[in-house]
mmCIF file of C-alpha atoms in Angstrom:
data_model
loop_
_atom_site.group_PDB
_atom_site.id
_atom_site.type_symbol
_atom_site.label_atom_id
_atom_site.label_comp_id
_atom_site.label_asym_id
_atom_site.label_seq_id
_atom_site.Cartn_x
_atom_site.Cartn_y
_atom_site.Cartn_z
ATOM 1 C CA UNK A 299 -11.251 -4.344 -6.296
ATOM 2 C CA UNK A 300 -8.495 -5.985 -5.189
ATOM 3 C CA UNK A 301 -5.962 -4.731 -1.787
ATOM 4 C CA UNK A 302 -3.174 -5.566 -0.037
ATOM 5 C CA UNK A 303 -2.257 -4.354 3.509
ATOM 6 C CA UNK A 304 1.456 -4.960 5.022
ATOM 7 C CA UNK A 305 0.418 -3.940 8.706
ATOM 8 C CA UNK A 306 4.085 -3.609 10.040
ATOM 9 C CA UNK A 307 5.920 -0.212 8.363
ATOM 10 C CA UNK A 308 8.968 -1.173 10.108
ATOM 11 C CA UNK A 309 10.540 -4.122 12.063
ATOM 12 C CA UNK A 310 13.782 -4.466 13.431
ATOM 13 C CA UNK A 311 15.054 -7.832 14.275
ATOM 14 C CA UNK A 312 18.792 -8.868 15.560
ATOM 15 C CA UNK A 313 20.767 -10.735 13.162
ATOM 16 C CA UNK A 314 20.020 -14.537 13.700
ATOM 17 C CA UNK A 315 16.988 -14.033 14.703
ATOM 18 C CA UNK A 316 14.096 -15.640 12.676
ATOM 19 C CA UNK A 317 11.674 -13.549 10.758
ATOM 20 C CA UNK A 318 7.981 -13.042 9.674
ATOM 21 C CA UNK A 319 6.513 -10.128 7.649
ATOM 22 C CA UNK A 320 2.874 -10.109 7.527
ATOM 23 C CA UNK A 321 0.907 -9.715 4.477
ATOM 24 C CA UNK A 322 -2.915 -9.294 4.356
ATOM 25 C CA UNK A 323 -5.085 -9.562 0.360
ATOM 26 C CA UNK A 324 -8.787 -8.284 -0.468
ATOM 27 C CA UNK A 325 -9.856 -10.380 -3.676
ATOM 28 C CA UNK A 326 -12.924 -12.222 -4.782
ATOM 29 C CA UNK A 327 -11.319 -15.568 -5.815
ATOM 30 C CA UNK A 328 -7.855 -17.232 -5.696
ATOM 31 C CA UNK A 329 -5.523 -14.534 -6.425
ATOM 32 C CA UNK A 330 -1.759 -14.401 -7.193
ATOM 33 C CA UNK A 331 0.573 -13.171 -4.713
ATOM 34 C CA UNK A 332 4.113 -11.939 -4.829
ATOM 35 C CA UNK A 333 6.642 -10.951 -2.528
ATOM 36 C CA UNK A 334 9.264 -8.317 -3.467
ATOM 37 C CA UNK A 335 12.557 -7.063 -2.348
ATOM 38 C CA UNK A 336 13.650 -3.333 -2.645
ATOM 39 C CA UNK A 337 17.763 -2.535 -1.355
ATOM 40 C CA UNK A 338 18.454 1.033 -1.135
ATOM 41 C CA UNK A 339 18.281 2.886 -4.155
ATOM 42 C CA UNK A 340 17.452 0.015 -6.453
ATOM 43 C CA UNK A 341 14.445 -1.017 -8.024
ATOM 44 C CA UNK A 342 12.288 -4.963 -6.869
ATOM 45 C CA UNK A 343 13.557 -8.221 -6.991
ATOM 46 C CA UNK A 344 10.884 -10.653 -6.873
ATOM 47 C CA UNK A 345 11.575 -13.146 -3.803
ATOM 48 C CA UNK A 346 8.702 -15.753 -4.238
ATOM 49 C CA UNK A 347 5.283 -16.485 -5.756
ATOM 50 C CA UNK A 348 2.056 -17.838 -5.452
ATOM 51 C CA UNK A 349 0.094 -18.950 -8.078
ATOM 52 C CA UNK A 350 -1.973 -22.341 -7.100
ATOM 53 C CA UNK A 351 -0.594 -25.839 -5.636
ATOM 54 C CA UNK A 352 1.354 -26.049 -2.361
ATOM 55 C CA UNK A 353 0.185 -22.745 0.036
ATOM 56 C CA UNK A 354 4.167 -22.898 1.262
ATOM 57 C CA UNK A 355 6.388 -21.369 -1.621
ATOM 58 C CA UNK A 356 10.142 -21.566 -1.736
ATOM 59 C CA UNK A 357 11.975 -18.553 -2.758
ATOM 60 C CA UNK A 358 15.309 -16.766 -3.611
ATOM 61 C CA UNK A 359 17.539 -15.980 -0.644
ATOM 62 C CA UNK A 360 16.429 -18.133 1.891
ATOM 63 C CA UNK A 361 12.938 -16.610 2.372
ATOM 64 C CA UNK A 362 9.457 -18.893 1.790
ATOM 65 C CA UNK A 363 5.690 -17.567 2.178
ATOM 66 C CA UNK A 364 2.582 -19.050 3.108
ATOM 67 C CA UNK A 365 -0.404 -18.994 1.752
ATOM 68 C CA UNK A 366 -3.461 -18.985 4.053
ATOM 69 C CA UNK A 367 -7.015 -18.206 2.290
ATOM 70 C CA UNK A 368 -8.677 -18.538 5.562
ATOM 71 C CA UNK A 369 -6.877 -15.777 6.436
ATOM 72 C CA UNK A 370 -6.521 -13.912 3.461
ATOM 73 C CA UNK A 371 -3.030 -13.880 4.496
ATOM 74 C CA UNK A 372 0.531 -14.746 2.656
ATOM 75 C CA UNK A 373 3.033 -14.125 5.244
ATOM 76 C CA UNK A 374 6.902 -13.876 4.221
ATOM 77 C CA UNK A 375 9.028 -15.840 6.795
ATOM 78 C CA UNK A 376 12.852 -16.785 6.815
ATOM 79 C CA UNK A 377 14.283 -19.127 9.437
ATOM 80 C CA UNK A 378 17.566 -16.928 10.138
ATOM 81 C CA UNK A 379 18.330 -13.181 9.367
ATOM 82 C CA UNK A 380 21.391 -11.835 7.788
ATOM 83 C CA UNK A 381 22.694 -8.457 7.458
ATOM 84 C CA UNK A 382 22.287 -8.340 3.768
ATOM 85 C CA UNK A 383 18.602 -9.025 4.535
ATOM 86 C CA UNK A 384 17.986 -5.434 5.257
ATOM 87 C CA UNK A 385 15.224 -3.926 3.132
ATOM 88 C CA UNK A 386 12.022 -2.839 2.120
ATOM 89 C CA UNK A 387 9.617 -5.394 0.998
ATOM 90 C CA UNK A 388 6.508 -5.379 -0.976
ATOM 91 C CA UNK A 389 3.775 -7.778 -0.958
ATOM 92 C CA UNK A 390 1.662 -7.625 -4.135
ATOM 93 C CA UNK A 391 -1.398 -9.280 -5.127
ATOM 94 C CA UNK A 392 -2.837 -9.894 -9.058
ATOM 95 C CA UNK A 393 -6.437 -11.271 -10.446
ATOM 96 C CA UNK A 394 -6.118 -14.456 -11.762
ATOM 97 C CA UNK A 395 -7.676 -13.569 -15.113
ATOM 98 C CA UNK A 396 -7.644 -11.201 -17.735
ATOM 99 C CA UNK A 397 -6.282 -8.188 -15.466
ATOM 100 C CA UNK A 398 -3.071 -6.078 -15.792
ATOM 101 C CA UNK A 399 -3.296 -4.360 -12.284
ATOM 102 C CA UNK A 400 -0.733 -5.796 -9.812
ATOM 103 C CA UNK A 401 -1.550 -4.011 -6.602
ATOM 104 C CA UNK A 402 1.219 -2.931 -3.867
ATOM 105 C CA UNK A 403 1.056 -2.823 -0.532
ATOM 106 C CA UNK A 404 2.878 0.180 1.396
ATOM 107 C CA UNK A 405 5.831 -2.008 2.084
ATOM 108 C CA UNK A 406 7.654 -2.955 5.239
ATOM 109 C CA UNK A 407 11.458 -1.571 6.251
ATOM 110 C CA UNK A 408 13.377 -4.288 7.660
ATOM 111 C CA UNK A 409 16.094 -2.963 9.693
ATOM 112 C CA UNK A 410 18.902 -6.021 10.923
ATOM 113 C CA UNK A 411 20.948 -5.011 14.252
ATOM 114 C CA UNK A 412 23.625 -6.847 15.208
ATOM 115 C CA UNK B 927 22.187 -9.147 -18.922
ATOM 116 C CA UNK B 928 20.548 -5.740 -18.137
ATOM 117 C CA UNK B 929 17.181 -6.445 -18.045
ATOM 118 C CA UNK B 930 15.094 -3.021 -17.191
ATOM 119 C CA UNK B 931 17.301 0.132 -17.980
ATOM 120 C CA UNK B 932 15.891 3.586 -16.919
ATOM 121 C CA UNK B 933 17.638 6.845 -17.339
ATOM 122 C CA UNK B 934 18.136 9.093 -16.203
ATOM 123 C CA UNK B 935 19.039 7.914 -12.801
ATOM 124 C CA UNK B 936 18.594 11.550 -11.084
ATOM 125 C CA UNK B 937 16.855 14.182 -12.767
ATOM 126 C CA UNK B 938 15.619 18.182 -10.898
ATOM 127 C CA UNK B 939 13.238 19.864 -12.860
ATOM 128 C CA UNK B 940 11.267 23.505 -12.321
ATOM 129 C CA UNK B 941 7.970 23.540 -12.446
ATOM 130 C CA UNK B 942 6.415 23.653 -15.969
ATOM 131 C CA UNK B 943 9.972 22.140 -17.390
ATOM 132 C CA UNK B 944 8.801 19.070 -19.503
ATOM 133 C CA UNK B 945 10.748 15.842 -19.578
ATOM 134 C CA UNK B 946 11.121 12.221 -21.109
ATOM 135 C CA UNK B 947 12.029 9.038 -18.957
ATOM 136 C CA UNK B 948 13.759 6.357 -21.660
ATOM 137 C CA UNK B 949 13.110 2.609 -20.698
ATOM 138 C CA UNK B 950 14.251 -0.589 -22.371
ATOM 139 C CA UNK B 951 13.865 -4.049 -21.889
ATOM 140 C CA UNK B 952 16.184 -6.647 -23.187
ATOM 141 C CA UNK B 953 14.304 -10.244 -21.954
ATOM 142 C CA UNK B 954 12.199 -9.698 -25.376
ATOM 143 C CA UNK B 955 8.415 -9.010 -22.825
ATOM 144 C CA UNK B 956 5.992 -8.233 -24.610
ATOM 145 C CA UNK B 957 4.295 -6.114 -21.602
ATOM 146 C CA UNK B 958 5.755 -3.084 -20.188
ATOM 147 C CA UNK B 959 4.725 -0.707 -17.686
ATOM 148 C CA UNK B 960 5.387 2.818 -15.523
ATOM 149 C CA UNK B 961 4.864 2.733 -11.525
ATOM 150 C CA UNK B 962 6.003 5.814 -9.394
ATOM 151 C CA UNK B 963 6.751 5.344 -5.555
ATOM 152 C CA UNK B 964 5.736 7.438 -2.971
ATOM 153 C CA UNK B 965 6.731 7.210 1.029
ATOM 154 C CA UNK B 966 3.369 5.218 2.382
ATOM 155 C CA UNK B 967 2.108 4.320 -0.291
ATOM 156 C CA UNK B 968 3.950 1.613 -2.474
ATOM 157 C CA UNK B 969 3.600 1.223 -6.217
ATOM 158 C CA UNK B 970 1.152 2.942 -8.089
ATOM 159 C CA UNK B 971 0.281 2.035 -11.902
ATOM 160 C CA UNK B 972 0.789 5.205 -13.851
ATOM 161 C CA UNK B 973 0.354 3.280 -17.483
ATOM 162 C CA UNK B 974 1.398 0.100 -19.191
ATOM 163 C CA UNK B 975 1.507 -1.299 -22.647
ATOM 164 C CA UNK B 976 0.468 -4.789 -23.023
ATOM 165 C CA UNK B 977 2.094 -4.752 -26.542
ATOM 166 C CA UNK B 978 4.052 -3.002 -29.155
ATOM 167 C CA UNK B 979 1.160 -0.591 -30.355
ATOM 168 C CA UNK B 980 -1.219 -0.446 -27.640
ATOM 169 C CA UNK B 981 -1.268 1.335 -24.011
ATOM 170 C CA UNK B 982 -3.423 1.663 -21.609
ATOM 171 C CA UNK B 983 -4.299 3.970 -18.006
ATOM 172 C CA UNK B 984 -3.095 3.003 -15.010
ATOM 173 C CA UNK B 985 -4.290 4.119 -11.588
ATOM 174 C CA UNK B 986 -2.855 7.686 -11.654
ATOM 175 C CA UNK B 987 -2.446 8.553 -14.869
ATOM 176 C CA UNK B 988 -3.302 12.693 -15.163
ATOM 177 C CA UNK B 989 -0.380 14.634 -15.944
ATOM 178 C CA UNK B 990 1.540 11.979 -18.050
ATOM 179 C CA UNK B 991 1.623 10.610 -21.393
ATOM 180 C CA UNK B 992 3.445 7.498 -22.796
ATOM 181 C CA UNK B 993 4.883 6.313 -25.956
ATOM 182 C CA UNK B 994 5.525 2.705 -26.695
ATOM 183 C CA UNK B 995 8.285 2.906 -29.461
ATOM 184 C CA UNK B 996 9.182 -0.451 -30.088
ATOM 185 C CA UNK B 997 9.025 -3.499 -28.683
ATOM 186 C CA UNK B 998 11.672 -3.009 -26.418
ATOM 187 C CA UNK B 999 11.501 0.627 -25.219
ATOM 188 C CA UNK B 1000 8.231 2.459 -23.357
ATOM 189 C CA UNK B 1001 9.089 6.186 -22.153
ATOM 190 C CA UNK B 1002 7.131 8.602 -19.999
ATOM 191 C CA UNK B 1003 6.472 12.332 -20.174
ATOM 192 C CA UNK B 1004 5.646 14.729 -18.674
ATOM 193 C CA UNK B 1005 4.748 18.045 -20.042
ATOM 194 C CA UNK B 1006 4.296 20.458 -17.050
ATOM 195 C CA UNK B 1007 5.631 19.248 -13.845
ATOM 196 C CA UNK B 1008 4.270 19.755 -11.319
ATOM 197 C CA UNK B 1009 5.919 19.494 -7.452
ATOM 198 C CA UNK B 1010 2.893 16.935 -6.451
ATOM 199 C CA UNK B 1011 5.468 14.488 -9.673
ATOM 200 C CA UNK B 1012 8.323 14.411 -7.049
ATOM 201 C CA UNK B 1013 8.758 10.749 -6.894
ATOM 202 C CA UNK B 1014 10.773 8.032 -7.951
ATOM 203 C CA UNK B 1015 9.297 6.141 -10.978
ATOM 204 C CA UNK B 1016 9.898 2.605 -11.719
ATOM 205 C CA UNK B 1017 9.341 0.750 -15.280
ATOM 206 C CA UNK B 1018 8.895 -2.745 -15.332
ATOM 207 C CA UNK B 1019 8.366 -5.470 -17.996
ATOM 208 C CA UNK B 1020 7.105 -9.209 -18.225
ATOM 209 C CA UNK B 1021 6.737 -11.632 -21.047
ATOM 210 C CA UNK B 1022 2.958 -11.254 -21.631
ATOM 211 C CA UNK B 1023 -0.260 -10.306 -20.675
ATOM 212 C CA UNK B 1024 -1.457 -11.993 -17.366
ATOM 213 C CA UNK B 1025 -1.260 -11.556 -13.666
ATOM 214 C CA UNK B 1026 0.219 -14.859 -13.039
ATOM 215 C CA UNK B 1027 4.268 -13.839 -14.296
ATOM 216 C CA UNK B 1028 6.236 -11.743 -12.452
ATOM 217 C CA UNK B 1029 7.531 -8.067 -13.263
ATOM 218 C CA UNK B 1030 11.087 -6.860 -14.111
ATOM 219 C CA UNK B 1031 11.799 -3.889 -12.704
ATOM 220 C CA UNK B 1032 14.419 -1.425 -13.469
ATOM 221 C CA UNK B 1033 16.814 0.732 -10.880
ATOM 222 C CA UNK B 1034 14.342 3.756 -11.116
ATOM 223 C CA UNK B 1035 14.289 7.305 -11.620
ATOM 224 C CA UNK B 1036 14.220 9.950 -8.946
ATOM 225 C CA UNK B 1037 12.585 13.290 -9.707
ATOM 226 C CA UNK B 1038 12.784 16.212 -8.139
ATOM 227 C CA UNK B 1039 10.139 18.928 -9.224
ATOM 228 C CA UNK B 1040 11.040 22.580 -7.345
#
């Protein structure tokens, strides 16, 4: 069965600052991997994905991930914070065949002083 | 362009009350499915429908049924609430079967169950 683990429930980084979420998969083969973004009292925006090709992915607002399979890891990273960046984010990981179930992990608040 | 709409936004129910959360989709997915969101524990698959017709179980599917009505709208009941269905629940849609596209997601509902 496939997992996900976000270590870090919370970080809090000044504005500026550069960032890096950490993002840890359980699966058999090459899975897919997503990150999401959750503001307050809305529902996900996907930021970025994975599916095979280049292990560094590009995404919306600034943020890219990297895929690592020696790690099992797909770490969310973005050069320079912003305000606006303040959120809960979601890694999530899918089988690469035949399988509806996208797992979640737990999520990690991001919290941006100034 | 709405995408995923969910109502109600905020709903309180008793326990025992029975209820009906409306989604639609208008990106014309053929896939749709119900999450619900609890503190720690990020998404959680209640059901999905891969297409007009069919649905399936999710992870944590006891104590709610689905109806897929049309291509473009997938609600959730529940019959009895229960307190332990306090949660905010999240529908999401995506083109087709298969792990590898992302999911739409809607603002979510919150429930309150007393």
């Amino acid at each position: 069965a496939q997992s996900v683990t976000q270590p870090d429930i919370h970080i809090t980084v000044s504005e500026g600052a550069s960032l890096e979420l950490r993002c840890n998969y359980s699966y058999g083969a090459t899975p897919y991997l997503f990150w999401y973004v959750q503001s307050p009292g809305q529902g996900l925006q996907l930021l970025l994905k994975y599916f095979s090709g280049d292990t560094l992915v590009q995404g919306i607002k600034g943020f890219e991930a990297e895929f690592k399979r020696s790690q099992s890891s797909f770490n969310l990273r973005k050069p320079s914070v912003h305000w606006s960046d303040a959120a809960e984010y979601f890694c999530a990981v899918g089988a690469n065949f035949g399988n509806e179930k996208l797992t979640f992990g737990t999520g990690t608040r991001l919290t941006i002083i100034p | 362009n709405a995408g995923v709409t969910q109502t109600p936004k905020f709903q309180v129910l008793k326990t025992g009350q029975s209820m009906t959360l409306q989604c639609a989709q208008d990106m014309n997915h053929n896939s749709m499915y119900w999450y619900r969101q609890d503190p720690g524990m990020g998404l959680r698959l209640i059901y999905y429908s891969a297409s007009e017709g069919t649905t399936d179980k999710g992870e944590v599917p006891n104590g709610y049924n689905v109806s897929r009505l049309n291509k473009r709208e997938f609600s959730l009941r529940l019959e009895s609430a229960a307190p332990s269905q306090t949660s905010v629940y999240f529908c999401a849609s995506r083109r087709s079967l298969g792990s590898n596209q992302p999911q739409h997601f809607g603002d979510g509902t919150r429930l309150s169950i007393l």
